Short mmCIF file of C-alpha atoms and ligand atoms in Angstrom, two decimals:
data_model
loop_
_atom_site.label_atom_id
_atom_site.label_comp_id
_atom_site.label_asym_id
_atom_site.label_seq_id
_atom_site.Cartn_x
_atom_site.Cartn_y
_atom_site.Cartn_z
CA MET A 130 2.66 0.28 18.78
CA ASP A 131 2.24 -2.59 16.31
CA LYS A 132 -1.34 -3.54 15.54
CA TYR A 133 -2.68 -7.07 15.72
CA TYR A 134 -6.08 -7.95 14.28
CA ILE A 135 -7.66 -11.24 15.36
CA SER A 136 -11.17 -12.43 14.55
CA THR A 137 -13.36 -15.38 15.48
CA ALA A 138 -16.03 -16.87 13.26
CA ILE A 139 -19.32 -15.09 13.78
CA ALA A 140 -21.74 -17.52 15.42
CA TYR A 141 -25.09 -18.42 13.88
CA THR A 142 -28.03 -16.98 15.75
CA SER A 143 -30.05 -20.12 15.25
CA GLY A 144 -29.79 -21.15 18.90
CA LYS A 145 -27.88 -20.85 22.13
CA PRO A 146 -24.17 -21.60 21.59
CA HIS A 147 -22.82 -24.73 23.29
CA ILE A 148 -19.48 -25.13 25.02
CA GLY A 149 -17.88 -26.11 21.68
CA ASN A 150 -18.71 -22.73 20.12
CA THR A 151 -17.62 -21.10 23.35
CA TYR A 152 -14.20 -22.76 23.07
CA GLU A 153 -13.40 -20.60 20.05
CA ILE A 154 -14.02 -17.26 21.75
CA VAL A 155 -11.98 -18.33 24.79
CA LEU A 156 -9.13 -19.49 22.56
CA ALA A 157 -9.21 -16.22 20.63
CA ASP A 158 -9.33 -14.27 23.87
CA SER A 159 -6.24 -15.97 25.22
CA ILE A 160 -4.36 -15.13 22.01
CA ALA A 161 -5.60 -11.52 22.07
CA ARG A 162 -4.64 -11.07 25.72
CA PHE A 163 -1.22 -12.63 25.15
CA LYS A 164 -0.57 -10.27 22.22
CA ARG A 165 -1.48 -7.33 24.50
CA LEU A 166 0.94 -8.67 27.09
CA GLU A 167 3.60 -8.66 24.38
CA GLY A 168 2.84 -5.01 23.73
CA TYR A 169 0.63 -5.16 20.63
CA ASP A 170 -2.31 -2.85 20.05
CA VAL A 171 -4.90 -5.60 19.60
CA TYR A 172 -8.16 -5.36 17.70
CA PHE A 173 -10.28 -8.42 18.50
CA GLN A 174 -13.51 -8.87 16.57
CA THR A 175 -16.31 -11.35 17.15
CA GLY A 176 -20.07 -11.35 16.70
CA THR A 177 -23.08 -13.03 15.18
CA ASP A 178 -24.16 -14.29 11.75
CA GLU A 179 -27.86 -13.55 11.53
CA HIS A 180 -29.30 -14.10 8.05
CA GLY A 181 -30.52 -17.14 6.16
CA VAL A 182 -33.41 -19.47 5.62
CA LYS A 183 -32.80 -21.48 8.77
CA ILE A 184 -33.25 -18.42 10.95
CA GLU A 185 -36.28 -17.30 8.96
CA GLU A 186 -37.86 -20.72 9.64
CA LYS A 187 -36.95 -20.76 13.32
CA ALA A 188 -38.47 -17.32 13.83
CA LYS A 189 -41.63 -18.49 12.10
CA ASP A 190 -41.81 -21.51 14.41
CA ALA A 191 -41.43 -19.20 17.39
CA SER A 192 -44.12 -16.82 15.95
CA ILE A 193 -41.83 -13.83 16.14
CA SER A 194 -40.16 -11.72 13.48
CA PRO A 195 -36.69 -12.80 12.31
CA GLN A 196 -35.31 -9.55 13.69
CA GLU A 197 -36.75 -10.22 17.11
CA PHE A 198 -35.46 -13.77 16.96
CA VAL A 199 -31.88 -12.76 16.13
CA ASP A 200 -31.94 -9.90 18.66
CA ASN A 201 -32.67 -12.45 21.39
CA ILE A 202 -30.09 -15.02 20.36
CA SER A 203 -27.39 -12.50 19.54
CA GLY A 204 -27.95 -11.01 23.00
CA GLU A 205 -27.66 -14.45 24.53
CA ILE A 206 -24.41 -15.15 22.67
CA LYS A 207 -22.95 -11.81 23.75
CA ASN A 208 -23.89 -12.57 27.37
CA ILE A 209 -22.02 -15.86 27.20
CA TRP A 210 -18.97 -14.19 25.65
CA ASP A 211 -19.11 -11.67 28.53
CA LEU A 212 -19.61 -14.38 31.12
CA MET A 213 -16.43 -16.04 29.82
CA ASN A 214 -14.60 -12.75 30.46
CA THR A 215 -13.54 -12.30 26.84
CA SER A 216 -11.92 -9.01 25.94
CA TYR A 217 -13.25 -8.48 22.41
CA SER A 218 -12.91 -4.99 20.95
CA LYS A 219 -16.09 -5.16 18.89
CA PHE A 220 -19.11 -7.46 18.82
CA VAL A 221 -20.52 -7.26 15.30
CA ARG A 222 -23.86 -8.31 13.87
CA THR A 223 -24.68 -8.97 10.22
CA THR A 224 -28.07 -7.27 10.67
CA ASP A 225 -26.28 -4.04 11.51
CA LYS A 226 -27.39 -1.39 8.97
CA HIS A 227 -23.89 -0.27 8.15
CA HIS A 228 -22.77 -3.85 7.41
CA GLU A 229 -25.82 -4.33 5.18
CA GLU A 230 -25.08 -1.16 3.21
CA ILE A 231 -21.46 -2.11 2.59
CA VAL A 232 -22.39 -5.68 1.59
CA LYS A 233 -24.75 -4.24 -1.04
CA LYS A 234 -21.93 -2.08 -2.36
CA ILE A 235 -19.52 -5.04 -2.37
CA PHE A 236 -22.00 -7.11 -4.38
CA ASN A 237 -22.42 -4.23 -6.84
CA LYS A 238 -18.69 -3.80 -7.20
CA MET A 239 -18.20 -7.51 -7.95
CA TYR A 240 -21.04 -7.35 -10.47
CA GLU A 241 -19.62 -4.26 -12.13
CA ASN A 242 -16.14 -5.74 -12.42
CA GLY A 243 -17.56 -8.87 -14.06
CA ASP A 244 -16.89 -11.34 -11.24
CA ILE A 245 -20.62 -11.78 -10.56
CA TYR A 246 -23.00 -12.78 -13.37
CA LYS A 247 -26.61 -13.97 -13.60
CA GLY A 248 -27.41 -17.63 -14.31
CA GLU A 249 -29.56 -20.55 -13.27
CA TYR A 250 -28.70 -22.83 -10.42
CA LYS A 251 -29.64 -26.49 -10.46
CA GLY A 252 -28.34 -28.75 -7.78
CA LEU A 253 -28.75 -30.71 -4.61
CA TYR A 254 -29.54 -28.42 -1.75
CA CYS A 255 -29.13 -28.94 1.97
CA THR A 256 -31.58 -26.62 3.70
CA PRO A 257 -30.06 -26.58 7.21
CA CYS A 258 -26.57 -25.84 5.83
CA GLU A 259 -27.81 -23.53 3.09
CA SER A 260 -25.43 -25.22 0.67
CA PHE A 261 -25.77 -26.60 -2.79
CA TRP A 262 -23.72 -29.75 -3.39
CA THR A 263 -22.67 -31.72 -6.43
CA GLU A 264 -23.42 -35.44 -6.62
CA SER A 265 -19.75 -36.28 -6.04
CA GLN A 266 -19.55 -34.20 -2.90
CA LEU A 267 -22.35 -36.07 -1.13
CA VAL A 268 -21.49 -38.68 1.47
CA ASP A 269 -23.81 -41.70 1.25
CA GLY A 270 -26.18 -39.53 -0.75
CA LYS A 271 -26.43 -37.03 2.11
CA CYS A 272 -25.04 -33.59 2.93
CA PRO A 273 -21.29 -33.97 3.63
CA ASP A 274 -21.43 -31.33 6.40
CA CYS A 275 -24.42 -32.38 8.48
CA GLY A 276 -25.39 -35.80 7.11
CA ARG A 277 -28.96 -34.79 6.40
CA GLU A 278 -31.10 -35.30 3.28
CA VAL A 279 -30.50 -33.03 0.29
CA LYS A 280 -33.12 -32.23 -2.31
CA GLU A 281 -33.04 -31.21 -5.96
CA ALA A 282 -33.55 -27.51 -6.37
CA SER A 283 -33.16 -24.92 -9.08
CA GLU A 284 -33.35 -21.17 -9.02
CA GLU A 285 -32.33 -18.10 -10.97
CA ALA A 286 -29.21 -16.89 -9.24
CA TYR A 287 -26.13 -14.74 -9.40
CA PHE A 288 -22.82 -16.53 -9.56
CA PHE A 289 -19.37 -15.54 -8.46
CA LYS A 290 -16.51 -16.52 -10.80
CA LEU A 291 -14.61 -18.69 -8.37
CA SER A 292 -13.13 -20.68 -11.28
CA LYS A 293 -11.33 -17.55 -12.50
CA TYR A 294 -9.21 -17.51 -9.32
CA GLN A 295 -8.54 -21.24 -9.08
CA ASP A 296 -4.93 -21.28 -10.39
CA ARG A 297 -3.94 -18.13 -8.56
CA LEU A 298 -5.32 -19.50 -5.28
CA LEU A 299 -3.67 -22.90 -5.63
CA ARG A 300 -0.34 -21.20 -6.33
CA PHE A 301 -0.84 -18.83 -3.40
CA ILE A 302 -1.63 -21.63 -0.95
CA GLU A 303 1.30 -23.72 -2.20
CA ASP A 304 3.70 -20.78 -1.99
CA ASN A 305 2.52 -19.63 1.47
CA PRO A 306 2.58 -22.65 3.77
CA SER A 307 1.62 -20.63 6.84
CA PHE A 308 -1.53 -19.17 5.25
CA ILE A 309 -3.65 -22.15 6.33
CA GLU A 310 -2.77 -23.99 9.52
CA PRO A 311 -2.56 -26.68 10.82
CA GLU A 312 -0.83 -28.39 7.90
CA ALA A 313 -3.48 -31.14 7.72
CA ARG A 314 -6.13 -28.47 6.95
CA ARG A 315 -3.96 -26.94 4.24
CA LYS A 316 -3.49 -30.32 2.57
CA GLU A 317 -7.23 -30.95 2.81
CA MET A 318 -7.94 -27.67 0.99
CA ILE A 319 -5.41 -28.39 -1.75
CA ASN A 320 -6.35 -32.02 -2.34
CA ASN A 321 -10.09 -32.02 -1.74
CA PHE A 322 -11.07 -28.65 -3.15
CA LEU A 323 -8.44 -26.87 -5.21
CA LYS A 324 -6.97 -29.74 -7.21
CA PRO A 325 -10.39 -31.16 -8.28
CA GLY A 326 -11.23 -27.65 -9.54
CA LEU A 327 -13.47 -24.84 -8.35
CA GLN A 328 -16.93 -24.31 -9.74
CA ASP A 329 -18.47 -20.87 -9.84
CA LEU A 330 -20.30 -20.14 -6.63
CA CYS A 331 -23.95 -19.29 -6.34
CA VAL A 332 -24.04 -16.04 -4.36
CA SER A 333 -27.72 -15.09 -4.30
CA ARG A 334 -30.97 -16.73 -3.31
CA THR A 335 -34.61 -16.08 -4.23
CA SER A 336 -36.23 -18.80 -2.13
CA PHE A 337 -36.40 -16.72 1.05
CA THR A 338 -36.22 -13.09 2.08
CA TRP A 339 -34.32 -12.95 5.39
CA GLY A 340 -31.07 -11.61 3.96
CA ILE A 341 -29.47 -8.54 2.44
CA PRO A 342 -31.25 -7.71 -0.84
CA VAL A 343 -29.22 -7.28 -4.00
CA SER A 344 -29.78 -3.58 -4.61
CA PHE A 345 -30.24 -3.78 -8.39
CA ASP A 346 -32.39 -6.96 -8.27
CA PRO A 347 -34.10 -7.02 -4.85
CA LYS A 348 -35.94 -10.33 -5.20
CA HIS A 349 -32.48 -11.85 -4.64
CA VAL A 350 -30.82 -11.86 -1.26
CA VAL A 351 -27.05 -12.14 -0.90
CA TYR A 352 -25.71 -15.64 -0.16
CA VAL A 353 -25.19 -15.94 3.57
CA TRP A 354 -21.45 -16.75 3.34
CA LEU A 355 -20.72 -13.69 1.20
CA ASP A 356 -22.67 -11.62 3.73
CA ALA A 357 -20.94 -13.31 6.70
CA LEU A 358 -17.33 -13.37 5.49
CA THR A 359 -17.31 -9.71 4.64
CA ASN A 360 -17.96 -8.89 8.32
CA TYR A 361 -14.20 -8.94 8.72
CA ILE A 362 -13.85 -5.83 6.55
CA THR A 363 -17.19 -4.00 6.74
CA ASN A 364 -16.78 -3.48 10.47
CA ILE A 365 -13.35 -1.89 10.31
CA GLY A 366 -14.16 0.75 7.75
CA TYR A 367 -13.94 -0.92 4.35
CA ASP A 368 -15.99 0.88 1.72
CA PRO A 369 -15.73 0.25 -2.04
CA ASP A 370 -16.08 4.03 -2.46
CA GLY A 371 -13.14 4.76 -0.19
CA SER A 372 -12.10 3.05 3.02
CA SER A 373 -11.27 4.63 6.35
CA LYS A 374 -7.80 5.19 7.76
CA ILE A 375 -8.47 2.52 10.40
CA PHE A 376 -9.19 -0.02 7.69
CA ASN A 377 -5.82 0.64 6.11
CA GLU A 378 -4.14 0.27 9.48
CA LEU A 379 -5.88 -3.00 10.40
CA TRP A 380 -6.23 -4.85 7.13
CA PRO A 381 -4.93 -7.44 6.32
CA CYS A 382 -6.10 -9.27 9.39
CA ASP A 383 -3.38 -11.16 11.26
CA LEU A 384 -5.47 -14.16 12.20
CA HIS A 385 -8.88 -15.56 11.33
CA LEU A 386 -9.53 -18.16 14.01
CA VAL A 387 -12.22 -20.58 12.87
CA GLY A 388 -13.32 -24.16 13.44
CA LYS A 389 -12.00 -26.89 11.17
CA ASP A 390 -15.41 -27.28 9.47
CA ILE A 391 -15.38 -23.77 8.03
CA VAL A 392 -11.76 -23.51 6.89
CA ARG A 393 -13.06 -24.17 3.38
CA PHE A 394 -15.15 -20.98 3.33
CA HIS A 395 -12.29 -18.92 4.74
CA SER A 396 -9.47 -20.25 2.62
CA ILE A 397 -11.26 -20.71 -0.70
CA TYR A 398 -14.23 -18.36 -1.03
CA TRP A 399 -12.85 -15.55 1.11
CA PRO A 400 -9.51 -15.08 -0.72
CA CYS A 401 -11.32 -14.97 -4.08
CA PHE A 402 -13.82 -12.40 -2.77
CA LEU A 403 -10.95 -10.29 -1.50
CA TRP A 404 -9.06 -10.49 -4.79
CA SER A 405 -12.19 -9.44 -6.58
CA LEU A 406 -12.22 -6.33 -4.39
CA ASP A 407 -8.51 -5.86 -5.02
CA LEU A 408 -7.68 -6.34 -1.36
CA PRO A 409 -4.79 -8.26 0.21
CA LEU A 410 -5.48 -11.60 1.89
CA PRO A 411 -5.47 -12.19 5.64
CA LYS A 412 -2.14 -13.38 7.00
CA LYS A 413 -3.38 -16.60 8.50
CA ILE A 414 -6.41 -18.85 8.75
CA PHE A 415 -6.20 -21.26 11.63
CA GLY A 416 -8.72 -24.11 11.72
CA HIS A 417 -8.90 -25.23 15.33
CA PRO A 418 -10.04 -28.74 16.23
CA TRP A 419 -13.37 -29.50 17.82
CA LEU A 420 -14.50 -30.15 21.31
CA LEU A 421 -16.34 -33.43 21.65
CA MET A 422 -18.68 -34.45 24.43
CA ASN A 423 -17.69 -37.87 25.68
CA ASN A 424 -15.82 -38.38 22.38
CA ASP A 425 -18.92 -37.71 20.33
CA LYS A 426 -20.10 -34.71 18.32
CA MET A 427 -22.32 -32.48 20.46
CA SER A 428 -25.86 -32.35 19.25
CA LYS A 429 -29.14 -31.32 20.76
CA SER A 430 -30.93 -34.29 19.26
CA LYS A 431 -28.49 -36.71 20.93
CA GLY A 432 -28.95 -34.78 24.17
CA ASN A 433 -25.20 -34.54 24.74
CA VAL A 434 -24.73 -30.78 24.77
CA LEU A 435 -23.00 -28.83 27.51
CA TYR A 436 -23.46 -25.08 27.92
CA ALA A 437 -20.96 -22.57 29.25
CA ASP A 438 -23.34 -20.90 31.72
CA THR A 439 -24.23 -24.12 33.55
CA LEU A 440 -20.58 -25.14 33.74
CA VAL A 441 -19.51 -21.69 34.94
CA ASP A 442 -22.19 -21.71 37.64
CA LYS A 443 -20.85 -24.99 38.88
CA TYR A 444 -17.09 -24.60 38.46
CA GLY A 445 -16.30 -20.90 37.92
CA VAL A 446 -15.12 -19.03 34.81
CA ASP A 447 -11.40 -19.63 35.06
CA ALA A 448 -11.72 -23.35 35.68
CA ILE A 449 -13.73 -23.64 32.46
CA ARG A 450 -11.40 -21.35 30.52
CA TYR A 451 -8.45 -23.44 31.70
CA TYR A 452 -10.17 -26.69 30.83
CA LEU A 453 -11.00 -25.56 27.28
CA ILE A 454 -7.58 -24.14 26.55
CA HIS A 455 -5.67 -26.98 28.11
CA GLU A 456 -7.71 -29.87 26.85
CA ILE A 457 -7.88 -29.17 23.13
CA PRO A 458 -4.52 -29.76 21.51
CA TYR A 459 -3.14 -28.06 18.42
CA SER A 460 -4.74 -30.19 15.78
CA SER A 461 -6.70 -33.12 17.17
CA ASP A 462 -10.12 -32.94 18.80
CA GLY A 463 -10.49 -32.55 22.55
CA ASN A 464 -12.98 -34.11 24.88
CA ILE A 465 -15.20 -32.76 27.65
CA THR A 466 -17.25 -34.32 30.42
CA GLU A 467 -17.96 -33.08 33.93
CA GLU A 468 -15.79 -35.87 35.41
CA LEU A 469 -12.84 -34.70 33.30
CA ILE A 470 -13.38 -31.09 34.36
CA GLU A 471 -13.38 -32.15 38.01
CA GLU A 472 -10.20 -34.18 37.58
CA ARG A 473 -8.44 -31.18 36.03
CA ILE A 474 -9.63 -28.84 38.76
CA ASN A 475 -8.35 -31.16 41.47
CA SER A 476 -5.04 -32.06 39.90
CA ASP A 477 -3.94 -28.86 38.17
CA LEU A 478 -5.83 -25.99 39.72
CA ALA A 479 -6.24 -27.02 43.36
CA ASN A 480 -3.13 -29.20 43.81
CA ILE A 481 -0.46 -27.70 41.61
CA LEU A 482 -1.44 -24.02 41.43
CA GLY A 483 -3.60 -23.44 44.51
CA ASN A 484 -1.37 -25.36 46.91
CA LEU A 485 1.80 -23.67 45.75
CA VAL A 486 0.41 -20.19 46.24
CA GLN A 487 -1.19 -20.95 49.58
CA ARG A 488 1.81 -22.83 50.98
CA THR A 489 4.30 -20.18 49.94
CA ILE A 490 2.31 -17.24 51.28
CA SER A 491 1.52 -19.04 54.53
CA MET A 492 5.19 -19.79 55.13
CA GLY A 493 6.17 -16.20 54.30
CA ASN A 494 3.62 -14.90 56.77
CA LYS A 495 4.54 -17.36 59.46
CA TYR A 496 8.32 -17.17 59.25
CA PHE A 497 8.83 -13.53 58.26
CA ASP A 498 5.67 -11.76 59.33
CA HIS A 499 4.50 -11.05 55.73
CA HIS A 500 7.73 -9.28 54.68
CA ILE A 501 10.15 -11.04 52.30
CA GLU A 502 13.31 -9.75 50.68
CA ASN A 503 16.00 -11.51 48.70
CA LYS A 504 19.01 -12.47 50.81
CA ASP A 505 20.77 -13.93 47.78
CA ILE A 506 21.80 -17.21 49.42
CA ASN A 507 21.46 -19.50 46.43
CA ASP A 508 22.63 -23.05 45.80
CA SER A 509 22.81 -24.88 42.49
CA ASP A 510 19.18 -26.07 42.75
CA SER A 511 18.09 -22.48 43.30
CA ASN A 512 20.14 -21.25 40.35
CA GLU A 513 18.55 -23.86 38.11
CA PHE A 514 15.15 -22.83 39.44
CA ILE A 515 15.89 -19.17 38.67
CA ASN A 516 16.93 -20.16 35.15
CA ASN A 517 13.60 -21.90 34.68
CA ILE A 518 11.77 -18.75 35.76
CA ASN A 519 13.79 -16.71 33.31
CA ASN A 520 13.19 -19.03 30.37
CA VAL A 521 9.45 -19.54 30.66
CA TYR A 522 8.28 -16.35 28.91
CA ASN A 523 10.36 -16.99 25.81
CA GLU A 524 9.28 -20.61 25.62
CA ILE A 525 5.64 -19.59 25.87
CA ARG A 526 6.06 -16.87 23.29
CA LEU A 527 7.36 -19.31 20.72
CA LEU A 528 4.47 -21.68 21.38
CA MET A 529 1.92 -18.85 21.21
CA ASP A 530 3.40 -17.60 17.93
CA ASP A 531 2.87 -21.08 16.51
CA LEU A 532 -0.65 -21.19 18.01
CA HIS A 533 0.21 -24.11 20.26
CA ILE A 534 -1.97 -22.57 22.94
CA SER A 535 -2.57 -25.68 24.99
CA ASP A 536 1.19 -26.37 25.11
CA ALA A 537 1.80 -22.77 26.17
CA VAL A 538 -0.47 -23.01 29.18
CA THR A 539 1.09 -26.38 30.03
CA LYS A 540 4.50 -24.65 30.17
CA ILE A 541 3.22 -22.43 32.98
CA PHE A 542 2.02 -25.48 34.86
CA ASP A 543 5.41 -27.10 34.31
CA LEU A 544 7.01 -24.17 36.12
CA LEU A 545 4.42 -24.44 38.89
CA ARG A 546 5.28 -28.13 39.26
CA ILE A 547 8.98 -27.29 39.36
CA SER A 548 8.21 -24.72 42.06
CA ASN A 549 6.46 -27.34 44.17
CA LYS A 550 9.44 -29.61 43.70
CA TYR A 551 11.77 -26.78 44.76
CA ILE A 552 9.86 -26.61 48.04
CA ASP A 553 10.33 -30.36 48.53
CA ILE A 554 14.06 -30.08 47.84
CA GLU A 555 14.74 -27.01 49.99
CA MET A 556 12.37 -27.99 52.82
CA PRO A 557 11.65 -24.53 54.27
CA TRP A 558 10.10 -26.06 57.41
CA ALA A 559 13.48 -27.67 58.19
CA LEU A 560 15.40 -24.46 57.45
CA ALA A 561 13.04 -22.62 59.81
CA LYS A 562 14.32 -24.68 62.71
CA GLU A 563 17.95 -23.62 62.23
CA ALA A 564 18.93 -20.18 63.47
CA ASP A 565 21.78 -19.77 60.94
CA LYS A 566 19.55 -20.72 57.97
CA GLN A 567 17.17 -17.77 58.18
CA ASP A 568 18.67 -15.91 55.22
CA LYS A 569 18.62 -19.08 53.18
CA LEU A 570 14.98 -19.65 54.16
CA GLU A 571 14.02 -16.12 53.17
CA THR A 572 15.81 -16.51 49.82
CA VAL A 573 13.97 -19.76 49.08
CA LEU A 574 10.63 -18.09 49.78
CA TYR A 575 11.69 -15.09 47.73
CA ASN A 576 12.56 -17.31 44.76
CA LEU A 577 9.20 -19.04 45.06
CA LEU A 578 7.39 -15.71 45.13
CA GLU A 579 9.23 -14.63 42.00
CA SER A 580 8.13 -17.81 40.27
CA ILE A 581 4.55 -17.30 41.43
CA ARG A 582 4.63 -13.67 40.27
CA VAL A 583 5.90 -14.56 36.77
CA CYS A 584 3.43 -17.46 36.50
CA ALA A 585 0.55 -15.21 37.61
CA LEU A 586 1.46 -12.60 34.98
CA LEU A 587 1.70 -15.28 32.31
CA LEU A 588 -1.60 -16.82 33.39
CA GLU A 589 -3.44 -13.56 32.69
CA PRO A 590 -4.28 -14.40 29.05
CA PHE A 591 -5.73 -17.75 30.05
CA MET A 592 -7.21 -17.17 33.51
CA PRO A 593 -7.50 -13.41 34.00
CA ASP A 594 -9.33 -13.40 37.36
CA THR A 595 -7.03 -15.99 38.90
CA SER A 596 -4.00 -14.03 37.74
CA LYS A 597 -5.33 -10.89 39.39
CA ASN A 598 -6.24 -12.77 42.56
CA ILE A 599 -2.73 -14.22 42.93
CA LEU A 600 -1.06 -10.86 42.28
CA GLU A 601 -3.27 -9.30 44.96
CA GLN A 602 -2.35 -12.02 47.45
CA ILE A 603 1.39 -11.62 46.87
CA ASN A 604 0.80 -7.87 46.73
CA ASN A 605 3.38 -7.05 44.07
CA SER A 606 2.92 -4.93 40.98
CA ASN A 607 6.19 -5.56 39.20
CA SER A 608 5.31 -6.63 35.65
CA GLU A 609 8.71 -7.92 34.48
CA LEU A 610 8.30 -11.38 32.98
CA ARG A 611 11.58 -12.64 34.43
CA TYR A 612 13.28 -13.13 37.78
CA ILE A 613 13.98 -9.82 39.52
CA SER A 614 16.50 -9.92 42.35
CA ASP A 615 15.51 -6.77 44.23
CA ASN A 616 11.75 -7.06 44.65
CA ILE A 617 10.19 -6.57 48.07
CA TYR A 618 7.16 -8.59 49.09
CA ASP A 619 4.66 -7.49 51.74
CA LEU A 620 2.29 -10.41 51.57
CA ASN A 621 -1.44 -10.40 52.19
CA ASP A 622 -3.25 -13.28 53.82
CA PRO A 623 -3.64 -16.28 51.51
CA LYS A 624 -7.05 -17.18 50.10
CA ALA A 625 -7.81 -20.55 48.51
CA LEU A 626 -7.86 -20.19 44.71
CA PHE A 627 -9.68 -23.42 43.84
CA MET A 628 -11.53 -25.84 46.05
CA ARG A 629 -10.93 -29.53 45.56
CA ILE A 630 -14.06 -31.30 44.38
CA SER A 631 -14.70 -34.52 46.24
CA LYS A 632 -16.28 -37.37 44.34
N1 MSP B 150 -21.79 -18.58 11.05
C1 MSP B 150 -20.76 -19.48 10.68
C2 MSP B 150 -19.42 -18.77 10.67
C3 MSP B 150 -19.33 -17.59 9.76
S1 MSP B 150 -17.77 -16.83 9.87
C4 MSP B 150 -17.75 -15.69 8.65
C5 MSP B 150 -20.70 -20.64 11.67
N2 MSP B 150 -21.32 -20.46 12.83
S2 MSP B 150 -21.44 -21.59 13.99
O1 MSP B 150 -22.20 -20.96 15.03
O2 MSP B 150 -21.94 -22.81 13.45
O3 MSP B 150 -20.00 -21.89 14.49
C6 MSP B 150 -19.20 -20.90 15.09
C7 MSP B 150 -17.80 -21.45 15.33
O4 MSP B 150 -17.87 -22.48 16.32
C8 MSP B 150 -17.20 -22.09 14.08
O5 MSP B 150 -15.84 -21.73 13.94
C9 MSP B 150 -17.31 -23.57 14.36
O6 MSP B 150 -16.32 -24.35 13.75
C10 MSP B 150 -17.13 -23.59 15.86
N3 MSP B 150 -17.63 -24.80 16.47
C11 MSP B 150 -18.87 -25.36 16.33
N4 MSP B 150 -18.92 -26.49 17.07
C12 MSP B 150 -17.74 -26.69 17.70
C13 MSP B 150 -17.22 -27.64 18.58
N5 MSP B 150 -17.93 -28.69 18.99
N6 MSP B 150 -15.96 -27.47 19.02
C14 MSP B 150 -15.20 -26.39 18.66
N7 MSP B 150 -15.66 -25.48 17.82
C15 MSP B 150 -16.91 -25.63 17.30
O7 MSP B 150 -20.08 -21.65 11.34
#
């Protein structure tokens, strides 16, 4: 079985993750589940990023140790990932002892091969982002990432020779257009970072202690991004002294799924770190867009933050999964508000999906006492309908391969809409009144059940519980992702999938 390795960014343990951070794990989960559906042996890694000055300060404010602080938040993040029904293979933590040991060895190896050297860092430092910036990178004199004040700082530090890899990386990114996607992100990396030139990167800090110490100079802790990025290899058996068999099977990773704000770290620093370790680069870095709250960036200080657990309590897991996946397109930001969630639930989940399933099963139970077989009485509308059922898997596959996840889920809803239209055209209630149309009626219901079955199977990556629920109601375990002409349905009683929300 072919292996497929997908990772998410590892979330900071500085606070509870909002619905925007939660979007990423749900998106990754739908890709991982779809790959499993296609027959891949999927390894899906996620976890938490737990070191750095910001966390040290937050723990101090809370009068607990940094370890206690990150244990709490990491636990909270894992609970939310579980609440969202995400099927990760491994939840990693950068405070894990094994990770820390391998990071020390990685740092040593880079030092020994001459890619890390000792120097003095002077610059403008943004404390919340833990980043040094040059004057030209600032926006209105403030940190380009978070917009906050920066201050002059200098410290003895180790540097990584990023500049050494500049030409090689530019060539690599130009020669491999699918390495960074979407295209706008790739252009941004080339024009804003690679073409102006890479400066060596400061990869150690002495101003705080909550980090992985450099083993040969322990007053330094390893720069948080070097510590964090290496999670992708330390947790699958990479070891500078000899890696495991699993590492060789899984690496290079097929897809690093990250938010658009951290593409820079993944497509510039990370490749150079990997080359320094003589390792191949991941196959793809995809920088997904952001989820905005009422068209504005979510922030606690603005009080416009939504959390997954409150939304799930109110609307259910699959409604929120569907909303996130459907609402954020391939490369432009998506929007969330409770009104928009309710509109989607009513129009797509209750009307299009819920109604179709309930109507079809009810008619099958009423007209044929729960038992439906194909009588093969098809007209041209039915043949076209069957063609649509047969095409949907391939269409979705192409979209999923290109990471057009929102379009892929929309394709399923297109088929559900077509199925509702097929009911309107064939009018089963009218056929039911004519004694010589009983075989035709049974065929129409059979075709609808086949469409519902294929849609339910294809919904599994996006809405796993709903998929299971529908398959239980239609009581059929055939897993072919196309129209089958000799299925037999013994239907259960219908149960409403989604309740309409009245204003
Ligand atoms: N710890 C780093 C990642 C290190 S990966 C080696 C980090 N953590 S984070 O908690 O700030 O963000 C985690 C992920 O959530 C990132 O990919 C980030 O882009 C994403 N998002 C943060 N806010 C988001 C939205 N509002 N919408 C969608 N994704 C968002 O960065």
